[in-house]
Amino acid sequence: MADSSTQSIIIGASPDRVAAVICDFPSYPEWTDAVREAEVIEEYEDGYASQVRFVLDATVMADEYVLAYAYAEDLSRVEWHLVAPSKMQKAQRGAYDLEANADGSTTVTYTLEVELAVGMLGMFRRKAEKMIMDAALKQLKRRVEASGAAQ
C-alpha cells in the first residue's frame, strides 16, 4: 500500500487566488517543471475540470495518466485520484487544502499518496516524494505570488 506524505507552505495571496491557479490546469506546463502537457478532458457543469490528462517528464520518472478531480464548494479543498493505472503508477490520491490566514495569506497543505507500478526502495521513494512535493509547493507559491503582483 502507498504511504501518504503531507507538506505545507504559506502563500502571500488569498485562498481564492491560490485556488484559481490550482484549477487552471492548461497552464501547468508554464510553471510546473515536470508537467509537459495538461489537458482537461472532462468538465463538470460549473466549468471546473472533472478529468485531466497529464504528461509528466520528471528526471526520475516519465508518465502519462488521467486524474479525476473533486472540489469543496468554497474551493478550500481540491482532491484527486488516478482514474486508471498508468505505466508508472498503480494508484494516486492527493489533495490541496487551503486555509485563510489573518494576514491575508493562505496556508496550503499538499497531501500525496502514490503507489508505484515499478519497484523502488523505500528510502529512494520517500526522497523522490519529498522532492516532488517541495517542487510542487514552491512552484505553486512562485506562480500565485507572481500573478498576484501582475494584477
Coordinates of C-alpha atoms in Angstrom, one line a residue:
M1 CA 0.0 0.0 0.0
A2 CA 1.1 3.6 -0.7
D3 CA 2.3 5.9 2.1
S4 CA 0.8 9.3 2.4
S5 CA 3.0 12.4 2.6
T6 CA 2.0 15.9 3.7
Q7 CA 3.7 19.3 3.4
S8 CA 2.5 22.8 3.9
I9 CA 3.6 26.3 2.6
I10 CA 2.4 29.8 3.2
I11 CA 1.5 31.8 0.1
G12 CA 1.1 35.5 0.1
A13 CA -2.4 35.6 -1.6
S14 CA -6.0 34.8 -0.8
P15 CA -7.4 31.3 -0.9
D16 CA -9.4 32.3 -4.0
R17 CA -6.3 33.4 -5.9
V18 CA -4.5 30.2 -4.9
A19 CA -7.5 28.0 -5.9
A20 CA -7.7 29.8 -9.3
V21 CA -4.1 28.9 -10.1
I22 CA -4.5 25.3 -8.9
C23 CA -7.7 24.9 -11.0
D24 CA -6.1 26.4 -14.2
F25 CA -4.8 23.0 -15.4
P26 CA -3.9 24.0 -19.0
S27 CA -1.4 26.5 -17.7
Y28 CA 0.5 23.9 -15.6
P29 CA 3.3 23.4 -18.2
E30 CA 4.1 27.1 -18.0
W31 CA 5.0 26.9 -14.3
T32 CA 5.5 23.3 -13.3
D33 CA 8.8 21.9 -14.3
A34 CA 7.8 18.2 -14.7
V35 CA 4.4 18.7 -16.5
R36 CA 4.8 18.7 -20.3
E37 CA 1.1 18.6 -21.0
A38 CA -2.1 19.1 -19.0
E39 CA -5.4 18.7 -20.9
V40 CA -8.9 19.0 -19.5
I41 CA -10.8 16.1 -21.0
E42 CA -14.0 16.3 -19.0
E43 CA -15.7 19.2 -17.1
Y44 CA -18.5 19.5 -14.5
E45 CA -21.5 21.7 -15.4
D46 CA -19.9 24.6 -13.5
G47 CA -16.9 24.5 -15.8
Y48 CA -14.4 23.0 -13.3
A49 CA -12.3 20.1 -14.6
S50 CA -13.5 16.7 -13.6
Q51 CA -10.8 14.8 -15.5
V52 CA -7.4 16.0 -16.6
R53 CA -4.8 14.1 -18.7
F54 CA -1.2 14.8 -17.7
V55 CA 2.1 14.1 -19.5
L56 CA 4.9 14.1 -16.9
D57 CA 8.6 14.2 -17.6
A58 CA 10.5 14.4 -14.3
T59 CA 14.1 13.5 -14.0
V60 CA 13.2 10.3 -12.1
M61 CA 10.0 9.4 -13.9
A62 CA 8.1 9.9 -17.2
D63 CA 4.4 9.0 -17.3
E64 CA 1.1 9.8 -18.9
Y65 CA -2.1 9.5 -16.7
V66 CA -5.6 10.9 -16.1
L67 CA -6.7 12.3 -12.7
A68 CA -10.3 12.7 -11.6
Y69 CA -10.9 15.9 -9.5
A70 CA -13.5 16.9 -6.9
Y71 CA -13.8 20.3 -5.2
A72 CA -15.2 21.6 -1.9
E73 CA -18.0 24.1 -2.7
D74 CA -15.8 27.0 -1.4
L75 CA -12.7 25.6 -3.1
S76 CA -10.9 25.2 0.3
R77 CA -10.1 21.6 -0.8
V78 CA -9.2 20.2 -4.3
E79 CA -8.7 16.5 -4.3
W80 CA -8.0 13.9 -7.0
H81 CA -7.4 10.3 -7.7
L82 CA -5.9 8.3 -10.6
V83 CA -8.6 7.1 -13.0
A84 CA -6.7 4.0 -14.2
P85 CA -3.2 2.6 -13.6
S86 CA -0.5 4.1 -15.8
K87 CA 2.9 2.9 -16.9
M88 CA 4.5 4.1 -13.6
Q89 CA 1.6 4.3 -11.1
K90 CA -0.9 1.8 -9.7
A91 CA -2.7 4.4 -7.7
Q92 CA -2.5 8.1 -6.8
R93 CA -4.6 10.1 -4.4
G94 CA -3.9 13.7 -3.4
A95 CA -5.4 17.0 -2.1
Y96 CA -4.7 20.6 -1.7
D97 CA -6.2 22.1 1.4
L98 CA -6.4 25.9 1.6
E99 CA -6.7 27.8 4.8
A100 CA -7.0 31.6 5.0
N101 CA -4.7 33.3 7.5
A102 CA -5.5 36.6 9.3
D103 CA -2.8 38.5 7.4
G104 CA -4.4 37.7 4.0
S105 CA -2.0 34.9 3.2
T106 CA -3.0 31.2 2.7
T107 CA -1.6 28.1 4.2
V108 CA -1.6 25.4 1.5
T109 CA -1.4 21.8 2.7
Y110 CA -0.5 19.3 0.0
T111 CA -1.2 15.6 0.6
L112 CA 0.0 12.9 -1.8
E113 CA -0.2 9.2 -1.9
V114 CA 1.3 7.3 -4.8
E115 CA 1.5 3.6 -5.3
L116 CA 4.2 2.9 -8.0
A117 CA 3.9 0.2 -10.6
V118 CA 7.7 -0.2 -10.5
G119 CA 9.7 -1.3 -7.5
M120 CA 11.7 1.4 -5.7
L121 CA 13.5 1.2 -2.4
G122 CA 11.6 2.9 0.4
M123 CA 14.3 5.5 1.1
F124 CA 14.6 6.5 -2.5
R125 CA 10.8 6.6 -2.9
R126 CA 10.5 8.9 0.1
K127 CA 13.3 11.1 -1.2
A128 CA 11.6 11.4 -4.6
E129 CA 8.3 12.1 -3.0
K130 CA 9.8 14.9 -0.8
M131 CA 11.5 16.4 -3.9
I132 CA 8.2 16.3 -5.9
M133 CA 6.2 17.9 -3.1
D134 CA 8.8 20.5 -2.4
A135 CA 8.9 21.5 -6.0
A136 CA 5.1 21.5 -6.4
L137 CA 4.6 23.8 -3.4
K138 CA 7.4 26.1 -4.3
Q139 CA 6.4 26.4 -7.9
L140 CA 2.7 27.0 -6.9
K141 CA 3.9 29.7 -4.5
R142 CA 6.0 31.4 -7.1
R143 CA 3.2 31.3 -9.7
V144 CA 0.5 32.6 -7.4
E145 CA 2.6 35.4 -6.0
A146 CA 4.0 36.4 -9.4
S147 CA 0.5 36.5 -10.9
G148 CA -0.8 38.4 -7.9
A149 CA 1.8 41.1 -8.4
A150 CA 0.9 41.4 -12.1
Q151 CA -2.7 42.3 -11.2

